[in-house]
mmCIF file of C-alpha atoms in Angstrom:
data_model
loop_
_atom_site.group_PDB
_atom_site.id
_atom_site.type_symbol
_atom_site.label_atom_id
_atom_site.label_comp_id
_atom_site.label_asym_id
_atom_site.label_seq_id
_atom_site.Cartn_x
_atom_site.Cartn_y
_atom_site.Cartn_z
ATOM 1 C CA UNK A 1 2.403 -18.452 -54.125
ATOM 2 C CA UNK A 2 2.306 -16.677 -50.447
ATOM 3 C CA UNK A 3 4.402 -18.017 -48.237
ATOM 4 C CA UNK A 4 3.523 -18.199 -44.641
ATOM 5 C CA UNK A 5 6.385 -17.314 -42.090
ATOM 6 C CA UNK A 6 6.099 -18.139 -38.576
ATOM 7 C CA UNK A 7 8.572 -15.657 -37.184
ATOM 8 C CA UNK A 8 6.991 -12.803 -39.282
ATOM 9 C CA UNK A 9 3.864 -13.989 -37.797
ATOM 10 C CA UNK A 10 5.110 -13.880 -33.912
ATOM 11 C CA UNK A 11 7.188 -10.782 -34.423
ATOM 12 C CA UNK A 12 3.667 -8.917 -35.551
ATOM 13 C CA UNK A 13 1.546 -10.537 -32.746
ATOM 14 C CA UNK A 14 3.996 -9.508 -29.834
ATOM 15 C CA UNK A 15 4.179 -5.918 -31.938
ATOM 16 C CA UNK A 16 0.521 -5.458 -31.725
ATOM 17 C CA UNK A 17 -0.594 -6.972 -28.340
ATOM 18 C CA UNK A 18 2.535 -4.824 -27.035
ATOM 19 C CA UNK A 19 0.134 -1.588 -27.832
ATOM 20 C CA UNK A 20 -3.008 -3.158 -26.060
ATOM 21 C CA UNK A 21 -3.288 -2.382 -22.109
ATOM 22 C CA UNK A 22 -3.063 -5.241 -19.751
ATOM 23 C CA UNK A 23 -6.321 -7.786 -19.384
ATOM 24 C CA UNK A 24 -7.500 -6.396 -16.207
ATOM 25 C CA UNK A 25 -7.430 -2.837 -17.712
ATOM 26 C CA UNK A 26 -8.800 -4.497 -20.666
ATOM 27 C CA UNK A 27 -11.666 -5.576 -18.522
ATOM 28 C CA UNK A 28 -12.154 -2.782 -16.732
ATOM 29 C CA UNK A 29 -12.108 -0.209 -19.501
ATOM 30 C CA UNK A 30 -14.842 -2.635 -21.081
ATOM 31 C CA UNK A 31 -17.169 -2.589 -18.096
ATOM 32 C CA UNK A 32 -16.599 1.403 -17.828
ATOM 33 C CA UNK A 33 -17.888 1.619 -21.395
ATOM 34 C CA UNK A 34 -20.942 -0.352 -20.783
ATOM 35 C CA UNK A 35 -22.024 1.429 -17.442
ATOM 36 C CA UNK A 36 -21.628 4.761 -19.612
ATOM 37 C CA UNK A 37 -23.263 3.824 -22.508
ATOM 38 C CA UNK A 38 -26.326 2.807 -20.513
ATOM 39 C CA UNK A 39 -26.412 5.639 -18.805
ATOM 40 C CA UNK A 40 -25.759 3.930 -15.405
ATOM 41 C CA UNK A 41 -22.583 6.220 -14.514
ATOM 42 C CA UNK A 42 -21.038 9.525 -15.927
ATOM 43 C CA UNK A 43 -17.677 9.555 -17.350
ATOM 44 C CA UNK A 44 -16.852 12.708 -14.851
ATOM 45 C CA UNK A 45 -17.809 10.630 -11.944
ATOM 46 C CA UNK A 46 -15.580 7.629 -13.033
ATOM 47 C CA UNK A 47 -13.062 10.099 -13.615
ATOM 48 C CA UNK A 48 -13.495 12.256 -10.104
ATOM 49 C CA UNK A 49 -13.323 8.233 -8.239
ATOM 50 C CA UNK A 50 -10.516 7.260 -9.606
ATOM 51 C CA UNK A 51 -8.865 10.625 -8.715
ATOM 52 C CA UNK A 52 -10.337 10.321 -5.414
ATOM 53 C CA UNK A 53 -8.574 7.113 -4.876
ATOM 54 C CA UNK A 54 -5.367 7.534 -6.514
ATOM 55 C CA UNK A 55 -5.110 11.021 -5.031
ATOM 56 C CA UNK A 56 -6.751 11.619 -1.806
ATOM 57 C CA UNK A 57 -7.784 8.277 -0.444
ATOM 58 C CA UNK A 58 -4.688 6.197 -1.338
ATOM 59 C CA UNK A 59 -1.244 5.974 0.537
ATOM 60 C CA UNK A 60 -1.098 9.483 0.395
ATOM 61 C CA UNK A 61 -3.505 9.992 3.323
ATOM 62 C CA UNK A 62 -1.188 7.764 5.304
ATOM 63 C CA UNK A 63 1.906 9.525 4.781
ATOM 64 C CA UNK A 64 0.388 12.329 6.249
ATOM 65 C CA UNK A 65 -0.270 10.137 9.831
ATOM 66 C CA UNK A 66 2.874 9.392 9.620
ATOM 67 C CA UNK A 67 4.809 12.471 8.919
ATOM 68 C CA UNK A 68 2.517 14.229 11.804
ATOM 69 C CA UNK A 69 3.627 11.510 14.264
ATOM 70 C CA UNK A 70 7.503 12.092 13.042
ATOM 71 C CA UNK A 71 6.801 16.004 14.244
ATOM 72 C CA UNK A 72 4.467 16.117 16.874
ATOM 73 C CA UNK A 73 5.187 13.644 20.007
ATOM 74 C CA UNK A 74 1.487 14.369 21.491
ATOM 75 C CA UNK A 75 -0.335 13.195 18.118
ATOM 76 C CA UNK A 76 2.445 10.615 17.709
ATOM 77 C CA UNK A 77 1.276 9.059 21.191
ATOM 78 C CA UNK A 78 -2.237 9.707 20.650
ATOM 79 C CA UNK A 79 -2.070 7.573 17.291
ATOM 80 C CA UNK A 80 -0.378 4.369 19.311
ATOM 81 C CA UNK A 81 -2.810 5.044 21.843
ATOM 82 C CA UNK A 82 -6.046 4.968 19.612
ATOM 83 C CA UNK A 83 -5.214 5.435 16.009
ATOM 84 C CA UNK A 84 -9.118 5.375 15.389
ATOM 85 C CA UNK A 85 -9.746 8.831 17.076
ATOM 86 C CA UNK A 86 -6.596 10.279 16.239
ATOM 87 C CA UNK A 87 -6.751 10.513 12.424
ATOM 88 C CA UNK A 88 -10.174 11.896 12.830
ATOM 89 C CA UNK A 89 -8.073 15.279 13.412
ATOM 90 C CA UNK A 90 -7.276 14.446 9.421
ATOM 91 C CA UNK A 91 -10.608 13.509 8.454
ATOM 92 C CA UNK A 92 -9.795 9.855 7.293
ATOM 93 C CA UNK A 93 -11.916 8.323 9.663
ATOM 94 C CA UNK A 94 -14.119 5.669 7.562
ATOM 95 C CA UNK A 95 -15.524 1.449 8.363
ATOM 96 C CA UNK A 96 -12.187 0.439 7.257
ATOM 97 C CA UNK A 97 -10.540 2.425 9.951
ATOM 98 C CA UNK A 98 -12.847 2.140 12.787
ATOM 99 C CA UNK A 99 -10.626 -0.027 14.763
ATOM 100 C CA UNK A 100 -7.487 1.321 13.383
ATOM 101 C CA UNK A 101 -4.155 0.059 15.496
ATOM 102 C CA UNK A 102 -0.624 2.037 14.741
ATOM 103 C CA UNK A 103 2.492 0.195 15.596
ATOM 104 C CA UNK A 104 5.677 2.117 15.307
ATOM 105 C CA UNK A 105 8.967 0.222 13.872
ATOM 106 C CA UNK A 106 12.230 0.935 16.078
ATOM 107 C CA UNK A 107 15.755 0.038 15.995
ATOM 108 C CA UNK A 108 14.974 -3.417 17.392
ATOM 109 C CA UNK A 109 11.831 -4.314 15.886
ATOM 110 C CA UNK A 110 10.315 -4.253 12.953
ATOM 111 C CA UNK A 111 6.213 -4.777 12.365
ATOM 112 C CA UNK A 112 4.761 -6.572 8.831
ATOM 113 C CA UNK A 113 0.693 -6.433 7.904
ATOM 114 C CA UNK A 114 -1.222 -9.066 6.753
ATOM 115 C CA UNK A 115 -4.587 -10.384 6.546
ATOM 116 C CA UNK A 116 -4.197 -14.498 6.600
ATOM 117 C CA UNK A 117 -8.150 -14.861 5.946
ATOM 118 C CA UNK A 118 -8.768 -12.855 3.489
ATOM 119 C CA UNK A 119 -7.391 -9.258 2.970
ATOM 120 C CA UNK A 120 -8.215 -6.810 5.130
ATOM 121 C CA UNK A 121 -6.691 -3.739 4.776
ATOM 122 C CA UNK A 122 -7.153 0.103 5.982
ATOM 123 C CA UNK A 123 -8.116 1.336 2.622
ATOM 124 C CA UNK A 124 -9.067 4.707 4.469
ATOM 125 C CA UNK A 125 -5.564 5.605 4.944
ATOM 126 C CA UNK A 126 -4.233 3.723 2.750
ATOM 127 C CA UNK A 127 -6.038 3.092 -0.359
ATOM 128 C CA UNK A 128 -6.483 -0.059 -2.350
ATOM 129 C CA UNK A 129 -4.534 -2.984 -1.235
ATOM 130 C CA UNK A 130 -1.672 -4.110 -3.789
ATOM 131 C CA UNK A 131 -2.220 -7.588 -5.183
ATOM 132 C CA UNK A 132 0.259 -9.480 -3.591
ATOM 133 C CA UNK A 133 -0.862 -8.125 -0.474
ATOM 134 C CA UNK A 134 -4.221 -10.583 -1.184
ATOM 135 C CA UNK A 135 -2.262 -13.233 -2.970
ATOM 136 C CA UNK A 136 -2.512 -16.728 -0.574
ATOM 137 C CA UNK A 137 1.196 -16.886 -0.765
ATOM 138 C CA UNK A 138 1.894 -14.132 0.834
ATOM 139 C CA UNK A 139 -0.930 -14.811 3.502
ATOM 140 C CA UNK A 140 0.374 -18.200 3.936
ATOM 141 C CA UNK A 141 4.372 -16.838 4.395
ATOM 142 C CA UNK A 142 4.023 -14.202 6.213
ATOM 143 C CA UNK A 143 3.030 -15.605 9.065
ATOM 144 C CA UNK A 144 5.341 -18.504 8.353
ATOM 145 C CA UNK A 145 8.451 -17.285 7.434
ATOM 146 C CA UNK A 146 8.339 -13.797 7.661
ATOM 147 C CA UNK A 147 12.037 -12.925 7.669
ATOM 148 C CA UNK A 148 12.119 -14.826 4.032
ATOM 149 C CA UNK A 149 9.233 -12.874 2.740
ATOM 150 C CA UNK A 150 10.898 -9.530 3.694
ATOM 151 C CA UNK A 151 14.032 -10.765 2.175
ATOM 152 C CA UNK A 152 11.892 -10.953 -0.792
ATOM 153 C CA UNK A 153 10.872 -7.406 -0.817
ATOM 154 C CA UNK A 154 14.963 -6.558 -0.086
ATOM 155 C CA UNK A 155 14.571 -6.534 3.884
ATOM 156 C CA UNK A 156 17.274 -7.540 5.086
ATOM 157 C CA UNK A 157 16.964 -7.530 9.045
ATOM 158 C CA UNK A 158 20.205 -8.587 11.387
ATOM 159 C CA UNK A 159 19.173 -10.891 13.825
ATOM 160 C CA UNK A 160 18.920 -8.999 16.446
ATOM 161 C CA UNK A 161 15.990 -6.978 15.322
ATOM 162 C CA UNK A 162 12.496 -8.695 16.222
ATOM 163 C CA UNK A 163 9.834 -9.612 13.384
ATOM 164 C CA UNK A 164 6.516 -9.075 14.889
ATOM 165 C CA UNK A 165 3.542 -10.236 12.429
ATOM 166 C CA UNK A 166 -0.197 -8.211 12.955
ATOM 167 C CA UNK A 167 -2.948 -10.663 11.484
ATOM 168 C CA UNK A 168 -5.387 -7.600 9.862
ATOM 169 C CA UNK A 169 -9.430 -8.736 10.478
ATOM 170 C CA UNK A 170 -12.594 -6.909 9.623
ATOM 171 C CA UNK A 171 -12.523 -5.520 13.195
ATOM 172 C CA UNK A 172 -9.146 -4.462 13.406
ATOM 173 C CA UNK A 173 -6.686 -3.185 10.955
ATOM 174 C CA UNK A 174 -3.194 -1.840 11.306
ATOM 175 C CA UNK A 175 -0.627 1.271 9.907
ATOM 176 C CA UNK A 176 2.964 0.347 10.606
ATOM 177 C CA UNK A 177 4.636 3.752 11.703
ATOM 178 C CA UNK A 178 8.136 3.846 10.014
ATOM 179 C CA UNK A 179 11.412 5.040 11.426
ATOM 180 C CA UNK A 180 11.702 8.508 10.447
ATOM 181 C CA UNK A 181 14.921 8.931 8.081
ATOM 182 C CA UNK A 182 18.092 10.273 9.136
ATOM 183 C CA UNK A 183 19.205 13.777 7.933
ATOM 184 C CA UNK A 184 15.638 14.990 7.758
ATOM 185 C CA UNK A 185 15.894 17.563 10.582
ATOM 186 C CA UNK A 186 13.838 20.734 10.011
ATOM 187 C CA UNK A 187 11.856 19.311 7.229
ATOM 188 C CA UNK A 188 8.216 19.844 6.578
ATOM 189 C CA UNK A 189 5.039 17.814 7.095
ATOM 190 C CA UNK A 190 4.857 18.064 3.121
ATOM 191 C CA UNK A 191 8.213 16.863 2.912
ATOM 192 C CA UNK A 192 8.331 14.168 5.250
ATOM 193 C CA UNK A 193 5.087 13.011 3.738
ATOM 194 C CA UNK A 194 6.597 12.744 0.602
ATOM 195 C CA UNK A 195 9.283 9.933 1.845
ATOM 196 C CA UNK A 196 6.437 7.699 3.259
ATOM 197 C CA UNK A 197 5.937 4.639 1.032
ATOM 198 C CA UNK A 198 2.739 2.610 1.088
ATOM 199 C CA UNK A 199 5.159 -0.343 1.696
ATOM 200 C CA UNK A 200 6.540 0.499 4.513
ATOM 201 C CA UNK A 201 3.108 1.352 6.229
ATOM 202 C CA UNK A 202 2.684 -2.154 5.568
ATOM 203 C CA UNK A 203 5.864 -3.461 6.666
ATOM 204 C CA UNK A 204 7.300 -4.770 3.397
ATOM 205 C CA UNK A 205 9.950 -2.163 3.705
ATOM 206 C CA UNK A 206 12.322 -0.545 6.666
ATOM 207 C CA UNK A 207 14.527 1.847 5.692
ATOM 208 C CA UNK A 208 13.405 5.426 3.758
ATOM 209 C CA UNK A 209 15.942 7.430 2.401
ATOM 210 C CA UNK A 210 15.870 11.130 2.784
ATOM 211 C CA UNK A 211 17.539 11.675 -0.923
ATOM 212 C CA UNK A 212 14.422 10.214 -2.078
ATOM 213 C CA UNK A 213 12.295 13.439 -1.614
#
């Protein structure tokens, strides 16, 4: 007579479902079979846009801003003067950077991003926004509690350091301009690019360590 054992049972479903990718990939991979198999989109585009966004268009581009502005004082105060028209030396000019604002983190203030209506978000220079960037809770808290929400993301700022919150809208979006780390002297644009986090051009992290690179 079989048997049926519950444990057996749960132990195999975990084992399987541990192989299968995630629901949203789930969901995507099943709409990117559909649009190829009707011939609506070719798997070498697909492949070219997601290494357009991952590679070029994502937080990569904004490293390099940043990095520049850690080397060269005239673009550095071009890009808090009109961060629009000074990218444009980069290319990266786009509709979600038309009205592009830098602010630049120092050792008394500190600038966070967020988009309280819906999620706005410089995707030009920064590419797609992270989910909990366009979750309501952090809409809601970062404008609300800030200094909690940054604990959150292991901020810790003494009190003496300002919190200064930039509400992101269709019309104007912002880059936060990180502190450039310490013992980085005489490093390259490459370099310094590669210590630039998409966090902390949002603001959900301060300090960038130099080992890191």
């Amino acid at each position: 007579m079989t048997t049926f054992n519950s444990e057996k049972a749960a132990a195999l479903h975990r084992e399987l479902h541990s192989h299968l990718p995630s629901d949203p990939a789930l969901r995507v991979k099943t709409l990117e079979s559909l649009a190829v198999e009707k011939g609506l989109v070719a798997p070498e585009s697909l492949d070219a846009w997601v290494e357009t966004y991952s590679e070029h268009i994502g937080p990569k581009r904004g490293a390099q801003v940043v990095a520049r502005s850690w080397l060269d004082p005239a673009f550095r105060a071009r890009l808090l003067e009109n961060a629009a028209e000074a990218i444009t030396a980069f290319g990266f000019q786009g509709d979600a950077t038309a009205h592009l604002k830098a602010v630049e983190n120092s050792d008394t203030q500190h600038h966070l991003v967020v988009c309280t209506l819906c999620s706005c978000y410089p995707f030009s220079v920064l590419g797609m926004s992270p989910a909990w960037y366009k979750s309501a809770e952090y809409r809601a808290r970062a404008v609300r509690e800030p200094r909690k929400v940054l604990e959150e993301f292991g901020v810790i700022l003494p009190r003496d350091v300002g919190v200064r919150v930039w509400d992101s809208t269709a019309e104007l979006r912002y880059l936060v301009i990180p502190q450039r780390p310490a013992g980085t002297e005489g490093w390259t644009e490459p370099q310094l690019a590669a210590l630039v986090t998409r966090n902390a051009m949002i603001g959900t992290q301060r300090v960038l360590q130099a080992e890191t690179a």
